[in-house]
mmCIF file of C-alpha atoms in Angstrom:
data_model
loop_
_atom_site.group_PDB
_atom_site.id
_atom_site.type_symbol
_atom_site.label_atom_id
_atom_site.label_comp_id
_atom_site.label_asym_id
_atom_site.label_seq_id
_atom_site.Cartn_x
_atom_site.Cartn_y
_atom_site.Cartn_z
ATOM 1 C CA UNK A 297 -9.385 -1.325 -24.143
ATOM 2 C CA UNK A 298 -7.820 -1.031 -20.796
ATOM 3 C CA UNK A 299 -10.915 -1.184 -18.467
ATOM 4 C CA UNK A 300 -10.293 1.909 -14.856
ATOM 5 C CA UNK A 301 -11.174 1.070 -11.551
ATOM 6 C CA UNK A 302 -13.936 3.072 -9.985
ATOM 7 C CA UNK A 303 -13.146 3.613 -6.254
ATOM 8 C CA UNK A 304 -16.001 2.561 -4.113
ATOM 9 C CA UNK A 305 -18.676 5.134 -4.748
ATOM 10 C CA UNK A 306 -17.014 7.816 -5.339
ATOM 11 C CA UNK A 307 -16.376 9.335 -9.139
ATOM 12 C CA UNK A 308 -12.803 8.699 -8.785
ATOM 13 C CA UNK A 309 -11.314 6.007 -11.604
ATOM 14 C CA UNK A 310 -8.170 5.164 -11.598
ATOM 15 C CA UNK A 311 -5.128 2.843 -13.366
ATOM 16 C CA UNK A 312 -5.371 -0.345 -12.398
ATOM 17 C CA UNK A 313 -2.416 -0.914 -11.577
ATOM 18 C CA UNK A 314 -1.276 2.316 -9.089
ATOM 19 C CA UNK A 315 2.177 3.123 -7.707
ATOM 20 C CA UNK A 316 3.208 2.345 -4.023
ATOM 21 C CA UNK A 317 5.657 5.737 -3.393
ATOM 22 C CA UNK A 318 6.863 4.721 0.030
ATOM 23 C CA UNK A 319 10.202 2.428 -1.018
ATOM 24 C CA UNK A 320 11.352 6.150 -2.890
ATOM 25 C CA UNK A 321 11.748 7.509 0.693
ATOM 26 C CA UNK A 322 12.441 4.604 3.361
ATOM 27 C CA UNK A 323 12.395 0.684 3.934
ATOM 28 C CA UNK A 324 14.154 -0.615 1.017
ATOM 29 C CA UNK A 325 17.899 0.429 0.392
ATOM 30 C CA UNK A 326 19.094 3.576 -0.511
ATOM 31 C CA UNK A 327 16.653 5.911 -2.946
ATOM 32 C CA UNK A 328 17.426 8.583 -5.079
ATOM 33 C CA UNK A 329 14.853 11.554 -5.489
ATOM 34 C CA UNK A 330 16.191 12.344 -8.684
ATOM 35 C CA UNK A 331 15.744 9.181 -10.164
ATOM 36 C CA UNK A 332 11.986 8.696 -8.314
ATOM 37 C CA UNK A 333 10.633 11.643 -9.659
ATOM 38 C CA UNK A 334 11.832 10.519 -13.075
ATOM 39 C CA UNK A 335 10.121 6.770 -12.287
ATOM 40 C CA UNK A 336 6.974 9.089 -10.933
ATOM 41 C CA UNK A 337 7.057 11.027 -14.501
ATOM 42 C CA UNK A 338 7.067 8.461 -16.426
ATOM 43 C CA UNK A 339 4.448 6.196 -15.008
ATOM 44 C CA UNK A 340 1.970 9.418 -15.268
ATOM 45 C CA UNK A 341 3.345 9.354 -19.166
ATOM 46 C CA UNK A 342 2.235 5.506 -19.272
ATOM 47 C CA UNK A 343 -0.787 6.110 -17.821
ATOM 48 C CA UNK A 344 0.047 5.006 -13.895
ATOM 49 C CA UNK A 345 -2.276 7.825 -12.369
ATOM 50 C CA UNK A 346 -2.927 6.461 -8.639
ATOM 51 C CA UNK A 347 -0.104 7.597 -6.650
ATOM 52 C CA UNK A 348 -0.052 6.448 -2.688
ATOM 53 C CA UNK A 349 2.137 7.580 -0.269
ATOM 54 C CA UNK A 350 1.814 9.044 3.619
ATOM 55 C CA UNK A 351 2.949 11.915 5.390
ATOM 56 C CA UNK A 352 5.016 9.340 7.729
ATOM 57 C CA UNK A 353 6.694 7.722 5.044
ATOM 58 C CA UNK A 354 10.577 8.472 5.345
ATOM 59 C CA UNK A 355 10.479 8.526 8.960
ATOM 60 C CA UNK A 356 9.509 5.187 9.876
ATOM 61 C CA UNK A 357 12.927 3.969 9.597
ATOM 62 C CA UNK A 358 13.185 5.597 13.103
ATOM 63 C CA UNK A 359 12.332 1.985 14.897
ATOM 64 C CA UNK A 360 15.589 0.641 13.583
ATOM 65 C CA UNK A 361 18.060 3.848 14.895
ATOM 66 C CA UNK A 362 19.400 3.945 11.636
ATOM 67 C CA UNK A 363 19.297 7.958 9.528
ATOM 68 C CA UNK A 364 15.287 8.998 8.341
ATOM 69 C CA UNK A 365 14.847 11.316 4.895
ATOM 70 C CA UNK A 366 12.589 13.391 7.460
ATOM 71 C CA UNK A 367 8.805 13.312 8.352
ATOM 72 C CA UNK A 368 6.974 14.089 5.020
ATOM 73 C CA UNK A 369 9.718 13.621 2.951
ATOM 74 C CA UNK A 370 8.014 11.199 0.562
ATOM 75 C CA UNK A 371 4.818 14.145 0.356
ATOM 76 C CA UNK A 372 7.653 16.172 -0.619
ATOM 77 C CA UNK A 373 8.951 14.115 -3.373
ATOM 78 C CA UNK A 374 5.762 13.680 -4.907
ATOM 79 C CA UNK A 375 4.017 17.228 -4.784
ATOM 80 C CA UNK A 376 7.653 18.663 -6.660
ATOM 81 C CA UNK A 377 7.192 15.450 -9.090
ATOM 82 C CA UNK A 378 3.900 16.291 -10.121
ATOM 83 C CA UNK A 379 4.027 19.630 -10.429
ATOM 84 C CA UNK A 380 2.154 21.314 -13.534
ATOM 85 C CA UNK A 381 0.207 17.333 -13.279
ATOM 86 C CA UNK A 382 -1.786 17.563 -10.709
ATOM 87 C CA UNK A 383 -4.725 17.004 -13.062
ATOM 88 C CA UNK A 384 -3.182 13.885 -14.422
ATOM 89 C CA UNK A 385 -3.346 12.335 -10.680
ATOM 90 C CA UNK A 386 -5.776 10.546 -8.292
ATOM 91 C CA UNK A 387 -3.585 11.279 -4.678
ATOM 92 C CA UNK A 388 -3.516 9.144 -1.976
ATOM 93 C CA UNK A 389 -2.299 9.870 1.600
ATOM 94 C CA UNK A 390 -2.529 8.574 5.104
ATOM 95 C CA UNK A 391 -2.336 10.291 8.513
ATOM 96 C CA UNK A 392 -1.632 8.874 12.205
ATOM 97 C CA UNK A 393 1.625 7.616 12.473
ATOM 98 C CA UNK A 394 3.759 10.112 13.567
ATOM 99 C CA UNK A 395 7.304 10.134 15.302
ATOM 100 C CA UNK A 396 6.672 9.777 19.164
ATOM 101 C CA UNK A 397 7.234 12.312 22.174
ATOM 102 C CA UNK A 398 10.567 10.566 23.031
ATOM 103 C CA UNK A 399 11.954 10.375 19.233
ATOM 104 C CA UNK A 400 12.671 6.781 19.850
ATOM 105 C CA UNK A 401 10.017 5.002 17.288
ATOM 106 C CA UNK A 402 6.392 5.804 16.053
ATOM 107 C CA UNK A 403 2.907 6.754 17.763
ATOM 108 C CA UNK A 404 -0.388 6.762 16.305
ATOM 109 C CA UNK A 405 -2.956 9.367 16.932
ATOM 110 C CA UNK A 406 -6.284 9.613 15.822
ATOM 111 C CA UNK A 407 -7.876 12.961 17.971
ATOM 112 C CA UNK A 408 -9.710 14.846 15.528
ATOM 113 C CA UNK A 409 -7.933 17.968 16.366
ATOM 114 C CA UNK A 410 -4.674 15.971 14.930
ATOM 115 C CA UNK A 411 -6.895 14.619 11.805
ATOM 116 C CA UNK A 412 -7.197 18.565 10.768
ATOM 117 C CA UNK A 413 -3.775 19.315 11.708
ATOM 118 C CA UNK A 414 -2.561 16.608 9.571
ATOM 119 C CA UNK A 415 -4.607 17.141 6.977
ATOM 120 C CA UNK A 416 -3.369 20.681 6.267
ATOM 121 C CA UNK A 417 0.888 19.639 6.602
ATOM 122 C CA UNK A 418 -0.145 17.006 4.030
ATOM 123 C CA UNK A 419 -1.564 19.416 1.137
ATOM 124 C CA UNK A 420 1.302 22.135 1.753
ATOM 125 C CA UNK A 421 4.116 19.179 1.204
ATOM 126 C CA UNK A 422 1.784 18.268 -1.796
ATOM 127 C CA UNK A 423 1.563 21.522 -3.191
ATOM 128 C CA UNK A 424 -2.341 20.640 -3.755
ATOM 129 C CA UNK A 425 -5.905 21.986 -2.467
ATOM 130 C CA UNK A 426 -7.049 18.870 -2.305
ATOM 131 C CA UNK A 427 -6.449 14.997 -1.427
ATOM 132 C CA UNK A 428 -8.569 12.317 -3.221
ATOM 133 C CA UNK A 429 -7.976 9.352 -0.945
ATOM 134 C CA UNK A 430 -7.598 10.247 2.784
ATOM 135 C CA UNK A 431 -6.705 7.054 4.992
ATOM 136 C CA UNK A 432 -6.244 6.290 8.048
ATOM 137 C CA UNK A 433 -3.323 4.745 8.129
ATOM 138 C CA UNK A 434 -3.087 2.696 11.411
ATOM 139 C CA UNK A 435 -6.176 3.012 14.157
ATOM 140 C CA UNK A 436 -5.368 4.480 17.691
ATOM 141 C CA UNK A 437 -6.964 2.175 20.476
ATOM 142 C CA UNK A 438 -7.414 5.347 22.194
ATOM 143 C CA UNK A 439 -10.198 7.280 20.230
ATOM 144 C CA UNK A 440 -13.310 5.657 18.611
ATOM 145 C CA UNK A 441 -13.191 5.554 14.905
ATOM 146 C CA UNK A 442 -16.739 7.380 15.042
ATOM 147 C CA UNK A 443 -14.546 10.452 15.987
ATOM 148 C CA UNK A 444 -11.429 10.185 13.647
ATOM 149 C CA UNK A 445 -13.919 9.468 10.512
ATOM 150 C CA UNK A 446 -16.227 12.189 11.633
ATOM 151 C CA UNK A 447 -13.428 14.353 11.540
ATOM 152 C CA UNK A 448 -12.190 13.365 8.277
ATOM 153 C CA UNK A 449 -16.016 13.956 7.015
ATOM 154 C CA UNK A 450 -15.635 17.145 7.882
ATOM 155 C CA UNK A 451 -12.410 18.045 5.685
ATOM 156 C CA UNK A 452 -14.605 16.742 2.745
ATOM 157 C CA UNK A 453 -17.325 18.687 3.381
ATOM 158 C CA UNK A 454 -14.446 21.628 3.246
ATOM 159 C CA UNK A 455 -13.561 20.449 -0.128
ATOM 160 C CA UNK A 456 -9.811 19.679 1.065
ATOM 161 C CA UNK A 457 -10.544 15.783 0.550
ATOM 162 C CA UNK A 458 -12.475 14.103 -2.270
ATOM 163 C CA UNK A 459 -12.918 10.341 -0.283
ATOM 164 C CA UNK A 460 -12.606 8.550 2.809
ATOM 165 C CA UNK A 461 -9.912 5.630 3.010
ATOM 166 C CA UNK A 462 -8.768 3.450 6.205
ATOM 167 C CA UNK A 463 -6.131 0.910 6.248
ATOM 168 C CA UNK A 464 -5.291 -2.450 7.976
ATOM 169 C CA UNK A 465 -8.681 -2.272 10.138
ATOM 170 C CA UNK A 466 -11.163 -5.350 10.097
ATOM 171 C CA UNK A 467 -14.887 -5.969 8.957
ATOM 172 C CA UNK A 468 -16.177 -4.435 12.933
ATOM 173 C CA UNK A 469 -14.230 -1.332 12.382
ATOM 174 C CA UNK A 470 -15.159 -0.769 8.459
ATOM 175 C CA UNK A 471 -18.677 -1.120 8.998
ATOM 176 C CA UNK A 472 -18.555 1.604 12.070
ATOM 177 C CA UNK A 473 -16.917 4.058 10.046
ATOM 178 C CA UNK A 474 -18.883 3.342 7.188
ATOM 179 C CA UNK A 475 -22.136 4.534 9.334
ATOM 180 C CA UNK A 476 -20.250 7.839 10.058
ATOM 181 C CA UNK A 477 -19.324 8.614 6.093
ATOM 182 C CA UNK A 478 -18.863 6.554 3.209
ATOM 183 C CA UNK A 479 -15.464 4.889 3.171
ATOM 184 C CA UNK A 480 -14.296 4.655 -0.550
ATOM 185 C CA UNK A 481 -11.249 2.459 -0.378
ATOM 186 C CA UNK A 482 -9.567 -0.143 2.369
ATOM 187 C CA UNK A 483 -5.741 -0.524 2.056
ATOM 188 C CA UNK A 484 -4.596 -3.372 3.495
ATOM 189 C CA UNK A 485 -2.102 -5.730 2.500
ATOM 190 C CA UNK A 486 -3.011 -8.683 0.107
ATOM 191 C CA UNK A 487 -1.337 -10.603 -2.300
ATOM 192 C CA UNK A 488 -0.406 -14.872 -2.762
ATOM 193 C CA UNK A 489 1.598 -14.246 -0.360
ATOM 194 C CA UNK A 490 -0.523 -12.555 2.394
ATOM 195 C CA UNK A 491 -4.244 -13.742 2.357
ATOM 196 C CA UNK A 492 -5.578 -12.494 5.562
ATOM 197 C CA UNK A 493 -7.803 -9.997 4.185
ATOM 198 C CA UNK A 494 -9.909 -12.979 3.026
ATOM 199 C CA UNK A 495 -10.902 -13.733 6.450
ATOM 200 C CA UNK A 496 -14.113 -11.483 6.110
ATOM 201 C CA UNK A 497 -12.582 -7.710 5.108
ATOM 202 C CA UNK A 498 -12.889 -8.679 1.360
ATOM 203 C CA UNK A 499 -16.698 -10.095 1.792
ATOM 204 C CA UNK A 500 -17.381 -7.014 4.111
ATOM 205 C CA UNK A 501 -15.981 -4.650 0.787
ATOM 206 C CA UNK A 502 -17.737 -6.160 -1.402
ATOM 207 C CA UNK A 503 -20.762 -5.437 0.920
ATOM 208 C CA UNK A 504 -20.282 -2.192 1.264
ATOM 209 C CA UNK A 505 -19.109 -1.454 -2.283
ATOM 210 C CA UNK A 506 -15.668 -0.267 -0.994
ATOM 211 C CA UNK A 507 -12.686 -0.448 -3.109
ATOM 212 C CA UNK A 508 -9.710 -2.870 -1.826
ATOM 213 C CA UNK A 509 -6.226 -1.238 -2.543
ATOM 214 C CA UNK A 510 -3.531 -3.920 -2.000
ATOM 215 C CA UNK A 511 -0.208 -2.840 -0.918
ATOM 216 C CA UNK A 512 2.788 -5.368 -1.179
ATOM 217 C CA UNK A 513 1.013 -7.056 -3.748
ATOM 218 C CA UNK A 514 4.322 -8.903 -4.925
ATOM 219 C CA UNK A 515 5.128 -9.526 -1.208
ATOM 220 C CA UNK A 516 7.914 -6.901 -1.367
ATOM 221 C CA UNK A 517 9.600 -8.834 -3.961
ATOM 222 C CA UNK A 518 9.643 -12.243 -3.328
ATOM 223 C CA UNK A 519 6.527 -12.788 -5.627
ATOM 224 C CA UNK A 520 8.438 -11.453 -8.639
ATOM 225 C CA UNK A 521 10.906 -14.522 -8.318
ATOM 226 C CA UNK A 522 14.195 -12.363 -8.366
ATOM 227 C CA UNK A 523 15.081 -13.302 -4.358
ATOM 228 C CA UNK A 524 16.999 -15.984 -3.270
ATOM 229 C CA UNK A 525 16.652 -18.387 -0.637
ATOM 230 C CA UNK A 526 19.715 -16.935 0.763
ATOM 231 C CA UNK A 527 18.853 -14.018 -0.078
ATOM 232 C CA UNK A 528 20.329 -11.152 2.769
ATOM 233 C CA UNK A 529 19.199 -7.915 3.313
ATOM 234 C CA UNK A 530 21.033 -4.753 4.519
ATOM 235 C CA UNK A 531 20.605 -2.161 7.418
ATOM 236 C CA UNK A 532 17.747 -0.082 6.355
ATOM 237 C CA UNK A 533 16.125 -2.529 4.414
ATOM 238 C CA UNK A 534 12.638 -3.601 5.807
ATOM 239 C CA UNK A 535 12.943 -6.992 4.942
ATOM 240 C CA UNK A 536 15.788 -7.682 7.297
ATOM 241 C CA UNK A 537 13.642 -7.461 10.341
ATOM 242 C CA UNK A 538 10.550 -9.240 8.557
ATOM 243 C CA UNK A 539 9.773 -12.800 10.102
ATOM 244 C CA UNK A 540 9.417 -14.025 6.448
ATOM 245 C CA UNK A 541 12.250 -13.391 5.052
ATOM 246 C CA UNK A 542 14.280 -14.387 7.871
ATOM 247 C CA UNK A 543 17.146 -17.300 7.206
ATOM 248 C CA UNK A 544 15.008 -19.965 8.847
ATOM 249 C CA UNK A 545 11.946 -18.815 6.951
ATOM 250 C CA UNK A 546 13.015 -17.586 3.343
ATOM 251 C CA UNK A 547 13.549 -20.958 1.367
ATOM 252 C CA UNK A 548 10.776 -22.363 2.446
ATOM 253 C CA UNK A 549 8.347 -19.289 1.614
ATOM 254 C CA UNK A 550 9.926 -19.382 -1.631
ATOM 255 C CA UNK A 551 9.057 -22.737 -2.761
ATOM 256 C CA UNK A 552 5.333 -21.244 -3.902
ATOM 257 C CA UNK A 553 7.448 -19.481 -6.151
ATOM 258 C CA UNK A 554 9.021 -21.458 -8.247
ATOM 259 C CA UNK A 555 5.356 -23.072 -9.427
ATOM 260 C CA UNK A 556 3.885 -19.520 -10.045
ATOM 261 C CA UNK A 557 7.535 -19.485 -12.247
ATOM 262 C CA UNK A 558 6.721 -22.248 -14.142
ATOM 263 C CA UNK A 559 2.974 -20.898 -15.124
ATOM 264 C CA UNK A 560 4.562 -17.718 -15.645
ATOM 265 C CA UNK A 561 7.477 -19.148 -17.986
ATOM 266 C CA UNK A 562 4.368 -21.103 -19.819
ATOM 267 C CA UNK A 563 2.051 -17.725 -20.563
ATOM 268 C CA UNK A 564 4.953 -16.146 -21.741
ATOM 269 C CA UNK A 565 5.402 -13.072 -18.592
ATOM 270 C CA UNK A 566 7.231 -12.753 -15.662
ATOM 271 C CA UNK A 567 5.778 -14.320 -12.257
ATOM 272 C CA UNK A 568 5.172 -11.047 -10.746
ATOM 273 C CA UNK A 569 2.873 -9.914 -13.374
ATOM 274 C CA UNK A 570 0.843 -13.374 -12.904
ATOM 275 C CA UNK A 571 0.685 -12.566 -9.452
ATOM 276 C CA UNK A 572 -0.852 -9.259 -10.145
ATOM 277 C CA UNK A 573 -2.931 -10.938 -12.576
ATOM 278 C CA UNK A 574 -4.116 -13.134 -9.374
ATOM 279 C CA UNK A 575 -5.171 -9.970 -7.747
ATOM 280 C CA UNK A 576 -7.062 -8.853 -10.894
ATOM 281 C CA UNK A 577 -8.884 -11.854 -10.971
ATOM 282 C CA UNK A 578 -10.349 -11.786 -7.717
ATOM 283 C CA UNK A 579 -14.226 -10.846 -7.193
ATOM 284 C CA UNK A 580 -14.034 -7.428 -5.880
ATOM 285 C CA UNK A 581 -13.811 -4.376 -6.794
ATOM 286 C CA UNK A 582 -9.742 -4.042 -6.279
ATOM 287 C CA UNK A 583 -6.944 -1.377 -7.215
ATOM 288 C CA UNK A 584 -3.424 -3.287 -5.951
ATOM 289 C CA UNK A 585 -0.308 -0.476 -5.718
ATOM 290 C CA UNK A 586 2.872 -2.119 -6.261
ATOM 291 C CA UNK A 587 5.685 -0.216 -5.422
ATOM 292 C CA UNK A 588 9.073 0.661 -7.337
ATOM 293 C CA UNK A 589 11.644 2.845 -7.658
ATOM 294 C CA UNK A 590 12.694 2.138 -11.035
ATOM 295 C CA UNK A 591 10.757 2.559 -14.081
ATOM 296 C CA UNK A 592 11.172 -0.511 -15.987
ATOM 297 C CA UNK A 593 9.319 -2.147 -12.689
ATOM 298 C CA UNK A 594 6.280 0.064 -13.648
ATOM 299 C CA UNK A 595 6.224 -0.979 -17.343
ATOM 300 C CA UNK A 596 6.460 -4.791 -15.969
ATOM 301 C CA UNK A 597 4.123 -4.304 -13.490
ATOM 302 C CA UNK A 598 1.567 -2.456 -16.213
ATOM 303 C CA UNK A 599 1.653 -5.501 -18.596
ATOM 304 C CA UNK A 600 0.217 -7.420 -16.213
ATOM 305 C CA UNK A 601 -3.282 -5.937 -16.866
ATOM 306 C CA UNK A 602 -2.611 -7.858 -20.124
ATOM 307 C CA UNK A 603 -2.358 -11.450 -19.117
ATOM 308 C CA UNK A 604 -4.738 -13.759 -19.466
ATOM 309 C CA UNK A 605 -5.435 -15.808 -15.913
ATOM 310 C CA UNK A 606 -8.795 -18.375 -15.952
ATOM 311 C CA UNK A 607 -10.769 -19.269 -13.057
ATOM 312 C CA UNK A 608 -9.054 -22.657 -12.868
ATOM 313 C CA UNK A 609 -5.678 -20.989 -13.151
ATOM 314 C CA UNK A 610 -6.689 -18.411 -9.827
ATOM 315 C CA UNK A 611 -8.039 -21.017 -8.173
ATOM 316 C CA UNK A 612 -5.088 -23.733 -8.550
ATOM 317 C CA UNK A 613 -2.372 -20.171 -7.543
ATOM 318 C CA UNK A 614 -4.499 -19.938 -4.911
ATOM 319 C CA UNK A 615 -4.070 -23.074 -4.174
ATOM 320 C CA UNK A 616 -0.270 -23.066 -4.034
ATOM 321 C CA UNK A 617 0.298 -20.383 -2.231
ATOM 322 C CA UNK A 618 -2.626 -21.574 0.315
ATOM 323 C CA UNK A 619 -1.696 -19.716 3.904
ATOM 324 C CA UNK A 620 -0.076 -22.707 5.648
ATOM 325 C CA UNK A 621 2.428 -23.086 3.032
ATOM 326 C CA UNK A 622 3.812 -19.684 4.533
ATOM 327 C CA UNK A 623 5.608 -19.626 7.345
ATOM 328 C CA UNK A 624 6.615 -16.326 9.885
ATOM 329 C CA UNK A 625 4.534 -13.756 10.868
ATOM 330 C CA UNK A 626 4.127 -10.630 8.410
ATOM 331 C CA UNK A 627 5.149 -8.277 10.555
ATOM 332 C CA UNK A 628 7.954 -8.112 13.328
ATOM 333 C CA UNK A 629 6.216 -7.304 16.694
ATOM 334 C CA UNK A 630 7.325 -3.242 16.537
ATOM 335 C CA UNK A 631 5.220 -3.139 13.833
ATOM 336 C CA UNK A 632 2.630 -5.816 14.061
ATOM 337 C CA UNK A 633 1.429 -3.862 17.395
ATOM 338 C CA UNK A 634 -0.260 -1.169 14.641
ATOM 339 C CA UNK A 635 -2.292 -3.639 13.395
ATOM 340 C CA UNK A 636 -5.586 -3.984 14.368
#
């Protein structure tokens, strides 16, 4: 029996395997809304019920000049895909990126007057009353997280959000905004590929008894072993600008890969679905959100919950994909300067 994943204290359970929405609107070649909300339907039908998106998603493409879906286009998407399901859904959404005064790239704003304001776009584009994971999505330097989680406390205590999420923040900044309200999940990115978040935000969850939601948990793609070394990337397409998958970076990063292959080839699955396995494995309370645009990703990425990983097996992964086996930064600069 497929055991749910309670996030953090709350009395939300969920899938545990979710669905990143964000690649349906921006990042990753072109996407087709028809075809999403038809990959959306049918992972509620298998049982996917953690959908994550944010009200900036499909305007981010902005920082390379090249044409956006719009501001809120992927809330869009997903309140029309899940209409007359709402009940079938725990919905995640972020606030705080938003396009900037100039139009040039994005801003991040965490006032609490902008918290409220972005609270309410959010449930009109998701045709709901009601969010179940709020995040932060990207701290602003400018006001203390005190504030911008106070202000989020608030819109629970209105009943428009169900629990309390931040993203990319470390252990200092959890525990603060813990104090102010309980903080239910942390979103950050984690996978063989990235390990940062084991540098004290995992211990600091565990703590706290906050669920950790890893996004990119195939390391948008390249843990699934379907990239080449060669591999090239179009205009649009995230990974173009990503220090990792750059042409002086790529064949060495994928070298990892081809042992998590092997072990994969041996169990009998796919390497991405070992990789999520990875994830499963580890000793935390931990919901990863892999994202797709195609439903036959979803069914892959659902078996994973059935393969069988021992402790000898995570630890000798970990071992292979150990951090200084992977070289380039995660992020280019533009974006790395969100990260706190």
């Amino acid at each position: 029996m497929l055991t749910r994943v309670t996030l953090g204290h709350s009395d939300l359970s969920v899938h545990p395997i979710g669905l990143g929405c964000m690649g349906m609107s921006q990042f990753y070649g072109v996407a087709d809304d028809d075809a999403s909300t038809a990959t959306i339907r049918t992972a509620l039908d298998l049982g996917v019920d953690f959908l994550d998106t944010s009200d900036v998603y499909g305007a981010s493409d902005i920082t390379w000049g090249v044409p956006i879906r719009g501001f809120g286009h992927n809330e869009e998407l997903i309140g029309r895909a899940i209409a007359g399901r709402r009940d079938d859904v725990v919905l995640a959404t972020k606030f705080a990126a938003k396009i900037n005064s100039e139009r040039t790239g994005i801003a991040i704003d965490g006032h609490p007057e902008y918290v409220r304001a972005a609270c309410e776009a959010s449930l009109r584009r998701l045709r709901t009353d009601v969010i179940d994971v709020y995040y932060y999505h990207r701290l602003d330097p400018t006001v203390p997280i005190e504030d911008t989680v106070g202000a989020m406390s608030q819109l629970v205590n209105e009943g428009k959000v169900r629990a309390v999420g931040l993203s990319e923040v470390g252990p200092d900044q959890i525990r603060r905004a813990h104090a102010v309200h309980p903080i239910t999940a942390l979103q950050s990115e984690y996978s063989l590929w990235e390990r940062g978040v084991e540098d004290g935000v995992a211990a600091t969850c565990r703590e706290l008894g906050i669920t950790l939601v890893p996004y990119s948990p195939l390391g948008r793609s390249a843990l699934t072993g379907r990239l080449k070394a060669d591999e090239e990337f179009g205009r649009g397409d995230f990974r173009a600008t990503n220090p990792r998958f750059s042409s002086a970076n790529l064949a060495a990063n994928l070298r990892p890969v081809g042992e998590l292959a092997a072990m994969a080839e041996a169990k009998g699955c796919r390497p991405g679905q070992l990789a999520l396995a990875w994830l499963l494995a580890q000793p935390l309370d931990i919901a990863p959100i892999p994202g797709t645009k195609r439903a036959e990703f979803v069914r892959e990425n659902i078996a994973a919950t059935g393969v069988a990983i021992s402790a000898d097996e995570v630890a000798y992964l970990s071992e292979v994909f150990s951090p200084d086996r992977i070289t380039g930064e995660r992020y280019a600069p533009v974006h790395a300067r969100t990260i706190s």
